[in-house]
Coordinates of C-alpha atoms in Angstrom, one line a residue:
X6 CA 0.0 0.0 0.0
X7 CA 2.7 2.3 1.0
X8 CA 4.6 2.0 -2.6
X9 CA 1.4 2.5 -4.1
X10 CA 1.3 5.5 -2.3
X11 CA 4.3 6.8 -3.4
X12 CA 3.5 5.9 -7.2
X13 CA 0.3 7.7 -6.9
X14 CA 2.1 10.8 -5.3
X15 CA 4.6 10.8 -8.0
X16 CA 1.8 10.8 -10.6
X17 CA -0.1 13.4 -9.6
X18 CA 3.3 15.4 -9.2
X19 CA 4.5 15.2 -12.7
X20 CA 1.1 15.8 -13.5
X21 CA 1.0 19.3 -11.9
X22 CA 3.9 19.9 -13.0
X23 CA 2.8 19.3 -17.0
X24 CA -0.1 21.8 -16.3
X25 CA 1.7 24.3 -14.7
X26 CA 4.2 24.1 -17.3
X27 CA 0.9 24.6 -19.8
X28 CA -0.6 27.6 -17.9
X29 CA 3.1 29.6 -17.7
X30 CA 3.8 28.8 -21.7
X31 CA 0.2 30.2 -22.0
X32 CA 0.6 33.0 -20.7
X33 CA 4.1 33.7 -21.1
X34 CA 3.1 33.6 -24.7
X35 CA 0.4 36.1 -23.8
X36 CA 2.7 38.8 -22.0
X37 CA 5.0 38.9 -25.4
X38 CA 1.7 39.5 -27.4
X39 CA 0.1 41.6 -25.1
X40 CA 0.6 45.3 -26.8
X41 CA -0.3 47.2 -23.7
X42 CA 0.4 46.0 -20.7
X43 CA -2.3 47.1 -18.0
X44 CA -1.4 46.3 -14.2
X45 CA 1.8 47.4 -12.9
X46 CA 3.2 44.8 -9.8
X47 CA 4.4 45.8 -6.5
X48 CA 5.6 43.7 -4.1
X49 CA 7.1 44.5 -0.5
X50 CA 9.0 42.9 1.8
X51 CA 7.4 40.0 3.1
X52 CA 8.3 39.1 6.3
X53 CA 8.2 43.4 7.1
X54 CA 4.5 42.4 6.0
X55 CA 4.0 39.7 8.4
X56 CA 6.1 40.9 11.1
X57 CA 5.4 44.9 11.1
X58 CA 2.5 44.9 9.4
X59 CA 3.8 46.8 6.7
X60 CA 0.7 48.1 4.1
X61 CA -0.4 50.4 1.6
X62 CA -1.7 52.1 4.9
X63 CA 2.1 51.3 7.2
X64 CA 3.6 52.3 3.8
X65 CA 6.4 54.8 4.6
X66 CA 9.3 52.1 5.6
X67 CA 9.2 49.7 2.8
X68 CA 10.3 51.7 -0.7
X69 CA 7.9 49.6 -3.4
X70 CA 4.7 50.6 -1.2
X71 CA 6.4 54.1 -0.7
X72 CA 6.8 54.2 -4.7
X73 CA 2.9 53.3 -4.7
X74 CA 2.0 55.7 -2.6
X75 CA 4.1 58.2 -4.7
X76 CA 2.1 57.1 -7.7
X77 CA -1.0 57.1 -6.1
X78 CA -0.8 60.3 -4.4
X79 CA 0.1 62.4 -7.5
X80 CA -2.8 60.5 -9.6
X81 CA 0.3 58.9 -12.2
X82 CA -0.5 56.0 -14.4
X83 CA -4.4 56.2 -14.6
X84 CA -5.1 53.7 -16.8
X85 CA -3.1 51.2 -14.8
X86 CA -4.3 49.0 -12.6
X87 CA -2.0 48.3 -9.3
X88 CA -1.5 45.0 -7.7
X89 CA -0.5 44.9 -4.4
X90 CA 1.4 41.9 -2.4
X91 CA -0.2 41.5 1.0
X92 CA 0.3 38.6 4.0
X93 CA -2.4 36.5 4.9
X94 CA -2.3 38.6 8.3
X95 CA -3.7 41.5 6.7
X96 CA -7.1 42.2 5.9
X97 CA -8.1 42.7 2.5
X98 CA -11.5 44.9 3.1
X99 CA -9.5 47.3 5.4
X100 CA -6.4 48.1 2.4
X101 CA -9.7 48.1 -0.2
X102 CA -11.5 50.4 2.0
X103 CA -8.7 53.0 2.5
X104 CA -7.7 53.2 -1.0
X105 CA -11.8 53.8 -1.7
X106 CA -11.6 56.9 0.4
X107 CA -7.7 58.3 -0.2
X108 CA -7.9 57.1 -3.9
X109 CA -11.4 57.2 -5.2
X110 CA -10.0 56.6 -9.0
X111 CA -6.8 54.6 -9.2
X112 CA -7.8 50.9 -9.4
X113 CA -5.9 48.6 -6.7
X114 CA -6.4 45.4 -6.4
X115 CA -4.4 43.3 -3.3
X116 CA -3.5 39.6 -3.8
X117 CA -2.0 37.0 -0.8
X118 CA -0.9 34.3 -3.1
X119 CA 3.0 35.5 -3.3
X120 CA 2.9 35.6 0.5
X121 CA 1.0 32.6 1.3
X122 CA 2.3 30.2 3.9
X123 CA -0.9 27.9 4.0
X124 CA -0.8 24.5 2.4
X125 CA -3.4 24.3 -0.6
X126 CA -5.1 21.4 -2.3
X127 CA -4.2 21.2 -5.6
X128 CA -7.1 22.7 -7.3
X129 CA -7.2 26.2 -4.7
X130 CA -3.5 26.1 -6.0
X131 CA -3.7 25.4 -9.6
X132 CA -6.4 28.6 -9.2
X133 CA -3.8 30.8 -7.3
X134 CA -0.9 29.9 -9.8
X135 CA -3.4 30.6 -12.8
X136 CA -4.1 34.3 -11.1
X137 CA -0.7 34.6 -10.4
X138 CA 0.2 34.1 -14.0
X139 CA -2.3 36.2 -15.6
X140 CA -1.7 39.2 -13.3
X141 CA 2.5 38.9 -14.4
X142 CA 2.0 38.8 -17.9
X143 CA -0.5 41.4 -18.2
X144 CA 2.4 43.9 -16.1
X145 CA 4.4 46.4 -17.9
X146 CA 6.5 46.4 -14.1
X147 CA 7.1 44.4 -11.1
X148 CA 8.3 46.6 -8.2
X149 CA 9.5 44.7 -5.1
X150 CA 12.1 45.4 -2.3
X151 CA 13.9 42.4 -1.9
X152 CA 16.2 40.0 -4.5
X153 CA 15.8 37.8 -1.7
X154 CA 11.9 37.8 -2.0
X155 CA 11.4 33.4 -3.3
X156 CA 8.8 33.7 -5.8
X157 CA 7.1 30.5 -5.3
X158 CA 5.1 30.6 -8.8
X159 CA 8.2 30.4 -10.9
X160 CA 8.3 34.3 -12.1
X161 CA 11.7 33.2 -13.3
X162 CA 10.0 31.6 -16.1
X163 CA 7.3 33.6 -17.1
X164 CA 8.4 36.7 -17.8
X165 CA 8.8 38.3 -21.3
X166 CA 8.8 41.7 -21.7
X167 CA 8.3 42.9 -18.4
X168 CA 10.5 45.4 -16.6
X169 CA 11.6 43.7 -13.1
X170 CA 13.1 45.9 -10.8
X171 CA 14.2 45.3 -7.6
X172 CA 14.0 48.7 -5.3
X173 CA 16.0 47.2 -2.6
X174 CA 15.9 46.6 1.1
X175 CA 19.0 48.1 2.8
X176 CA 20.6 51.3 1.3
X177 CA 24.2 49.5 1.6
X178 CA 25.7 46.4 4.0
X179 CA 27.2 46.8 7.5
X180 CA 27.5 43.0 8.0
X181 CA 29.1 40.4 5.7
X182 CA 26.9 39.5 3.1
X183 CA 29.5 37.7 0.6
X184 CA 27.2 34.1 1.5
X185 CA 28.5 30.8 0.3
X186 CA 27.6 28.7 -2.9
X187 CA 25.9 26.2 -0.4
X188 CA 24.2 29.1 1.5
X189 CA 20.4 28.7 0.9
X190 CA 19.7 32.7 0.4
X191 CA 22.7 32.3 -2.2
X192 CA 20.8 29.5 -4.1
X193 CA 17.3 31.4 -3.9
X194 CA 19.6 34.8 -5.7
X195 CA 21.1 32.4 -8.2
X196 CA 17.3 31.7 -9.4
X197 CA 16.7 35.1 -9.3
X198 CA 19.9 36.5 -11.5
X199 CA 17.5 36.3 -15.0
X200 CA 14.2 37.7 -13.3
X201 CA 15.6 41.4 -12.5
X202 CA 15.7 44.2 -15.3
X203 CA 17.6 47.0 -12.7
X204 CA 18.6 47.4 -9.0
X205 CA 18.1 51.0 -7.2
X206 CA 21.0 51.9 -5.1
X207 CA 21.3 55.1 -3.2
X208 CA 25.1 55.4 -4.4
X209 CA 28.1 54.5 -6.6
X210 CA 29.7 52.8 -3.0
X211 CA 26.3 51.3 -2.5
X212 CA 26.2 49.5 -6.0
X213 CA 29.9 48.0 -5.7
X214 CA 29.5 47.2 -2.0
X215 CA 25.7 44.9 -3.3
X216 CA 27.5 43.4 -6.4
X217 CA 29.9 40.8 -4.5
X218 CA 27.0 39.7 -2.6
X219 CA 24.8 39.3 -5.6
X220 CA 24.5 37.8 -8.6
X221 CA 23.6 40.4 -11.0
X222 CA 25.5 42.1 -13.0
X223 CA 26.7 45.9 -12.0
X224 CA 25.4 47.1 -15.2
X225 CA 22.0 46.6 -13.8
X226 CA 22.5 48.9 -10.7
X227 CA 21.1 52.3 -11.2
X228 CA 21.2 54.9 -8.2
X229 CA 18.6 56.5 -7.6
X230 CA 18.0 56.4 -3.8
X231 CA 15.8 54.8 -1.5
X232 CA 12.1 55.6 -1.5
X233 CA 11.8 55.4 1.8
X234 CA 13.8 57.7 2.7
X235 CA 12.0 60.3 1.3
X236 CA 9.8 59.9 4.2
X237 CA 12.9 60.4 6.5
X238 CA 13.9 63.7 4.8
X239 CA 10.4 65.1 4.8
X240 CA 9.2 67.5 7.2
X241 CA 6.6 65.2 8.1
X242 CA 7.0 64.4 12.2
X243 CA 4.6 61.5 13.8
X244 CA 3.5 63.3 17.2
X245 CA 1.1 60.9 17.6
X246 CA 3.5 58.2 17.8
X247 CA 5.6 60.2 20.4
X248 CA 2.4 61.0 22.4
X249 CA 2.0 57.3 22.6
X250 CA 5.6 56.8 23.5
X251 CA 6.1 59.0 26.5
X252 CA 2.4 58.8 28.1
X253 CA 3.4 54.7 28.3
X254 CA 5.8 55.7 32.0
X255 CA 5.6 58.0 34.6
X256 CA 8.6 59.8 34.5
X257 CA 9.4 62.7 32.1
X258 CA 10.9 61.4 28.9
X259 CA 13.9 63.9 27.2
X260 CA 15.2 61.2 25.0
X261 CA 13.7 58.6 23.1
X262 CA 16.5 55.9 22.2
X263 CA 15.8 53.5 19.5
X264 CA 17.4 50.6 19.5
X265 CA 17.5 48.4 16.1
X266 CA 20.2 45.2 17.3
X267 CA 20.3 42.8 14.4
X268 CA 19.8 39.5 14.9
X269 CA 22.7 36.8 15.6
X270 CA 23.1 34.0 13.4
X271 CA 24.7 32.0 16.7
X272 CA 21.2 32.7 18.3
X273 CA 19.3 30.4 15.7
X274 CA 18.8 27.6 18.1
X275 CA 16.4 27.7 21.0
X276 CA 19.7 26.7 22.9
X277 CA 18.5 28.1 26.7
X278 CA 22.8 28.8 27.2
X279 CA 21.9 31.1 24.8
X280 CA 19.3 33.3 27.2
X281 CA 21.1 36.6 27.0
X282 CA 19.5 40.1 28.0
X283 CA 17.8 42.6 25.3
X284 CA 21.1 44.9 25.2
X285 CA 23.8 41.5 25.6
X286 CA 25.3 42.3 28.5
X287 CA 24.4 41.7 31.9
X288 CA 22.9 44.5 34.0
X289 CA 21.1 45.0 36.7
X290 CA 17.0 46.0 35.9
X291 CA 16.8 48.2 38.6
X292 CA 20.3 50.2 38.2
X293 CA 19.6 50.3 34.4
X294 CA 16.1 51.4 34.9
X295 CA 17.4 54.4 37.4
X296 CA 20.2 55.2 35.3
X297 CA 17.6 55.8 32.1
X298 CA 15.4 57.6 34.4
X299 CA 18.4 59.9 35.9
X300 CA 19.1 60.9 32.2
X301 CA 15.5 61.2 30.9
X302 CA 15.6 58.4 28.6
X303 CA 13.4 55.8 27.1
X304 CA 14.8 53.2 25.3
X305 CA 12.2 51.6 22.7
X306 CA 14.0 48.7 20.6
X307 CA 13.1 47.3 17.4
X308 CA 14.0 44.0 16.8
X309 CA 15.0 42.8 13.8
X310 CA 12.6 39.7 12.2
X311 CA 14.7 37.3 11.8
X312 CA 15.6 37.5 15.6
X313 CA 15.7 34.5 17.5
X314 CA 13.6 36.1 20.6
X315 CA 13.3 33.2 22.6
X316 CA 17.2 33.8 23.6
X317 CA 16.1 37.5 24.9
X318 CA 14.7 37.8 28.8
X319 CA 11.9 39.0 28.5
X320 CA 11.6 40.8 32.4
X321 CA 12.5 44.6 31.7
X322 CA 12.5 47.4 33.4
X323 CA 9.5 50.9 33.0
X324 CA 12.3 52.1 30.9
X325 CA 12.3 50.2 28.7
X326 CA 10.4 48.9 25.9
X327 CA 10.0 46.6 22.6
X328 CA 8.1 48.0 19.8
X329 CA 5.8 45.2 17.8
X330 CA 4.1 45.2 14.3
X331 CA 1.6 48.1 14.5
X332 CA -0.7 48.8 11.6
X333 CA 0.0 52.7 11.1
X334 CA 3.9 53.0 12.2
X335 CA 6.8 51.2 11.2
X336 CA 10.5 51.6 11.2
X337 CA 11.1 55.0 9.4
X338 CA 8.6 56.6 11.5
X339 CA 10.5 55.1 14.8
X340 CA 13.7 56.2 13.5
X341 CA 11.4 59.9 12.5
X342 CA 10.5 59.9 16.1
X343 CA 13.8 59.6 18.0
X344 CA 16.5 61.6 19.0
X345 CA 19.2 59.3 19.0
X346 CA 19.8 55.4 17.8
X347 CA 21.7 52.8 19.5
X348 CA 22.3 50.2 17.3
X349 CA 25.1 47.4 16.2
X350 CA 25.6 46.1 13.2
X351 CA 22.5 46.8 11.4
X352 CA 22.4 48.8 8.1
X353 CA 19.9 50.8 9.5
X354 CA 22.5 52.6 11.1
X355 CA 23.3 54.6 7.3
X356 CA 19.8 55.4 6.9
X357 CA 19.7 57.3 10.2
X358 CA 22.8 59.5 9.0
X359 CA 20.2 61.0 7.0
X360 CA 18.2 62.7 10.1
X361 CA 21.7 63.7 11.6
X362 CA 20.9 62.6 14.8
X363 CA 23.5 60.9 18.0
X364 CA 24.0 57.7 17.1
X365 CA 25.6 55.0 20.0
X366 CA 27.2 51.3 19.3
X367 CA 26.3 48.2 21.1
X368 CA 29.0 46.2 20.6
X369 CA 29.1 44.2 23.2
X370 CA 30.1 40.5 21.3
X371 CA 31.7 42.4 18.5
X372 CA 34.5 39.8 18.6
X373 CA 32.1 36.8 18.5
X374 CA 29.8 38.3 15.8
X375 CA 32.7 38.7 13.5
X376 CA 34.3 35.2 14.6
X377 CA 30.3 34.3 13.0
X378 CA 29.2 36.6 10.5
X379 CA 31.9 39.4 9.8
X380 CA 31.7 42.7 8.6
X381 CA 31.7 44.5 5.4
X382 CA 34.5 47.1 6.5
X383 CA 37.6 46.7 8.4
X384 CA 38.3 48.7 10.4
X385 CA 35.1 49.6 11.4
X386 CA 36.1 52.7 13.3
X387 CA 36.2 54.3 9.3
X388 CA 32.4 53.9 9.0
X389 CA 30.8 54.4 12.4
X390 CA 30.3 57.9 13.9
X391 CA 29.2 57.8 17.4
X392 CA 29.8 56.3 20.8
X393 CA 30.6 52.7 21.6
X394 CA 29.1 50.5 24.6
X395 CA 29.6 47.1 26.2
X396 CA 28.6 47.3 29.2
X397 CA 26.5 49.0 31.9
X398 CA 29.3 51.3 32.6
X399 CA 29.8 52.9 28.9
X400 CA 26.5 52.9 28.6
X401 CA 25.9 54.8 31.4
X402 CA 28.8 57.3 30.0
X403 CA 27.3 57.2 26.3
X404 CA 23.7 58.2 27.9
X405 CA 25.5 61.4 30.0
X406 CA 27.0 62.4 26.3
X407 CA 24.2 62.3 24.2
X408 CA 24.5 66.0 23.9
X409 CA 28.3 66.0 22.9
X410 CA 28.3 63.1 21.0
X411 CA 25.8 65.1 18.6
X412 CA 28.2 68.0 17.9
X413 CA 31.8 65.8 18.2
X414 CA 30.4 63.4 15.1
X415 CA 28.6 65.9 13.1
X416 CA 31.2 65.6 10.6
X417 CA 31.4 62.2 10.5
X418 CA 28.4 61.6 10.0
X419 CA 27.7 64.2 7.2
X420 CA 31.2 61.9 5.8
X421 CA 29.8 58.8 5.9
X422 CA 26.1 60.1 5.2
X423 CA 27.6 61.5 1.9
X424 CA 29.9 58.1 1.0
X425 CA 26.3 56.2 1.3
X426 CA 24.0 58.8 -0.3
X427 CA 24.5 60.7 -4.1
X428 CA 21.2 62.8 -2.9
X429 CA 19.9 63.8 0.2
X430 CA 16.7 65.2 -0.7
X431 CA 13.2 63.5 -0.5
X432 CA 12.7 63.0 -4.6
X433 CA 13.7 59.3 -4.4
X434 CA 10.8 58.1 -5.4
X435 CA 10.4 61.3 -8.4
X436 CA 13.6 59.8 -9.4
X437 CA 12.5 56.2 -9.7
X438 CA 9.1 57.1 -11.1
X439 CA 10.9 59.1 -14.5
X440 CA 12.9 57.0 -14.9
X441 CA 10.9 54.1 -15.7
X442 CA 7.9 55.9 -16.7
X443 CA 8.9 59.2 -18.6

C-alpha cells in the first residue's frame, strides 16, 4: 500500500507539473503578445509584511509601497491597474476600504498568493498559480524590495517583456553578506539572476558594495536612492507616535532611544545557554532602569525579524520597551521619532545618517559576531560615527554624552552620510518614477 502510495504521489506530481508548465507557456506567450500591458506589480517585503505589518496604509518604511504611494498620491499611471502583495495577516477589506476613500479613481487590487504560507489542495493552488500568471503577464513592471523575495510561482520563467526591478531593502551592508555557494539565500539569488531588469541603489559605493553579494551584473545597478527615505527627509513628524511613547511611563521622557540590534546567526537555536538580556550584556534592571530615568531616557527597541527572541529575557525594566508590528507605524517613523539610535551592526544605522541625529554602538560580542558573521568594513572605526558601549558602565557614559556626542560626530556623519547617499533630498521616489515611466 505504502509503494502505491508513493506511485500515486509521484503521478499526480509530474502531473502538476505538465499543467503548470501549460498555464506559464500560455501566458508567457500572452505577455510577449500583449501590446499594452495594463497592471503594474508591486511587491514589499514579506516578512516586514507579516512581522510589522507593513501596508499600503504602514507604507512609509518599505520603498515599493512608498513608490505606490508616490504614484497614487500624484494620480500617475491612470489607466493602470496596481496590484498589491499582502500577508495572509492583513485584511483585504481594510487596504480596499482606505484606497476607496484616499484614492477614489486609481484601481488597486491586493492579492496573498505571493505571501502565502498555507498548504493548498491542488485545485485552490492550480487557481492561485493561474491568477498569479495572468496578473504577471499582463504587467508592464514588477516593483519589489527584496532580491531575496522566493517567488514561489516560478516568475523566473514567465516573464517576457516585463521590466523587473528590484527597489531594494538596505541602502548598503554593514555585515558580511559575501554568502557561500551552499548558502540557501545564495541559491534562492542564483534563481533570481535572470528575473531582474535593474537594482536601485542610493550610491556608486552602495552598488559596488551589493554586487559581490549578488548575482547580478553591476550594469543593472542604477542609483537612484531609497524611497523610503524620502519619508525620513520630509518634514513630516509622527506626534502621535511620540504622544503614545512618552504617556506609556511616569517619569518625564527627554530622549527617546531606538534601538535596532540585528539578529545573531549563533542565536538560531532555542539553545537556553543562549538566554542573554535585550542589550547582551548583563545589568542590573533596577540600576539600568534608574540610570535611564536619571538621564531622561526611554529606550524603545526594534528588533530585527529574523531574531531568534526566545534567547532574549523578557523581564524589563519601566524604561524600557520593545516595539511590535503596529498597523500605522513602522521603522522610518520610529527612527522619525527619535532623538538618538543605538544600534550594532544593522544597516539601519546609514539610513539614520540622514536625520543627523547621535548615534551609539552596542557592541558588546563584537569579537564573536565577527568570529560568526563578519563585517563589510575593516576597520570599522572608518564607517561608524558615534559612541561605543559594552557594558552598563559605557553605557551609562554614552547616555551622559548624548548631547556631545551630537556636535563631536557631526562631521562624521555628514562623511559617511555623503559616502552612502548621491542625494539627500526626498525625490527618491520622483527619481525612480521618470525613470521608468517618462
Amino acid at each position: 500500500m505504502t509503494k502505491l502510495h508513493s506511485i500515486a504521489r509521484r503521478f499526480f506530481s509530474t502531473i502538476l507539473e505538465i499543467i503548470r508548465f501549460v498555464i506559464k507557456s500560455f501566458f508567457y506567450l500572452k505577455g510577449r503578445l500583449c501590446l499594452s500591458p495594463s497592471n503594474v506589480l508591486f511587491v514589499p517585503h514579506p516578512s516586514m509584511c507579516l512581522n510589522d505589518r507593513y501596508s499600503i496604509i504602514n507604507y512609509k518604511s518599505d520603498n515599493s509601497l512608498s513608490l505606490l504611494n508616490y504614484i497614487l498620491t500624484n494620480g500617475f499611471l491612470p489607466d493602470k491597474t496596481f496590484y498589491v502583495a499582502v500577508s495572509e495577516n492583513e485584511s483585504i477589506e481594510r487596504n480596499t476600504e482606505y484606497v476607496k476613500k484616499k484614492f477614489p479613481h486609481a484601481e488597486v487590487k491586493f492579492l496573498r498568493i505571493l505571501f502565502s504560507q498555507k498548504k493548498l489542495g491542488r485545485m485552490e493552488y492550480l487557481h492561485n498559480f493561474t491568477e498569479f500568471c495572468s496578473i504577471v503577464s499582463s504587467s508592464s513592471h514588477i516593483f519589489t524590495s527584496s532580491t531575496f523575495i522566493s517567488f514561489d510561482y516560478s516568475l523566473r520563467h514567465l516573464i517576457s517583456k516585463q521590466v523587473v526591478v528590484d527597489l531594494n531593502y538596505f541602502s548598503a551592508p554593514f555585515k558580511n553578506d559575501i554568502l557561500s555557494d551552499s548558502n540557501h539565500v545564495r541559491r534562492t539569488l542564483l534563481k533570481q539572476e535572470s528575473i531582474y531588469s535593474f537594482v536601485i541603489c542610493p550610491s556608486e559605493l552602495s552598488a559596488r558594495l551589493f554586487v559581490p553579494s549578488s548575482t547580478l551584473s553591476y550594469s543593472k545597478y542604477v542609483n537612484l536612492g531609497m524611497c523610503r527615505n524620502d519619508y525620513l527627509l520630509s518634514d513630516e513628524y509622527p506626534e502621535q507616535l511620540r504622544r503614545r511613547i512618552v504617556s506609556d511611563v511616569t517619569y518625564q521622557v527627554r530622549y527617546i532611544l531606538l534601538y535596532t540590534p540585528t539578529h545573531r546567526d549563533y542565536e538560531c537555536s532555542d539553545n537556553s545557554d543562549n538566554f542573554r538580556p535585550l542589550l547582551g550584556f548583563e545589568a542590573d534592571l533596577q540600576e539600568l532602569d534608574n540610570v535611564l530615568k536619571s538621564f531622561g531616557v526611554i529606550i524603545l527597541a526594534k528588533l530585527h525579524p529574523a531574531q531568534n527572541k526566545k534567547v532574549i529575557k523578557c523581564t524589563l525594566p519601566e524604561s524600557v520597551k520593545i516595539f511590535s508590528g503596529d498597523e500605522y507605524f513602522g521603522l522610518n517613523e520610529l527612527m522619525k521619532v527619535s532623538d538618538v539610535l543605538m544600534t550594532d551592526y544593522s544597516s539601519g544605522y546609514f539610513d539614520y545618517l540622514l536625520l543627523d541625529k547621535p548615534v551609539i554602538f552596542n557592541f558588546y560580542d563584537f569579537d564573536k559576531y565577527l568570529r560568526y558573521r563578519g563585517l563589510s568594513y575593516s576597520p570599522i572605526d572608518s564607517v561608524i560615527a558615534g559612541d561605543v558601549v559594552r557594558d552598563m558602565e559605557s553605557l551609562r557614559n554614552a547616555l551622559s554624552r548624548i548631547e556631545i556626542n551630537r556636535e563631536s560626530n557631526r562631521m562624521k556623519r555628514h562623511f559617511v552620510r555623503d559616502l552612502f547617499f548621491a542625494d539627500t533630498n526626498s525625490c527618491s521616489c520622483e527619481r525612480v518614477y521618470k525613470y521608468f515611466f517618462n
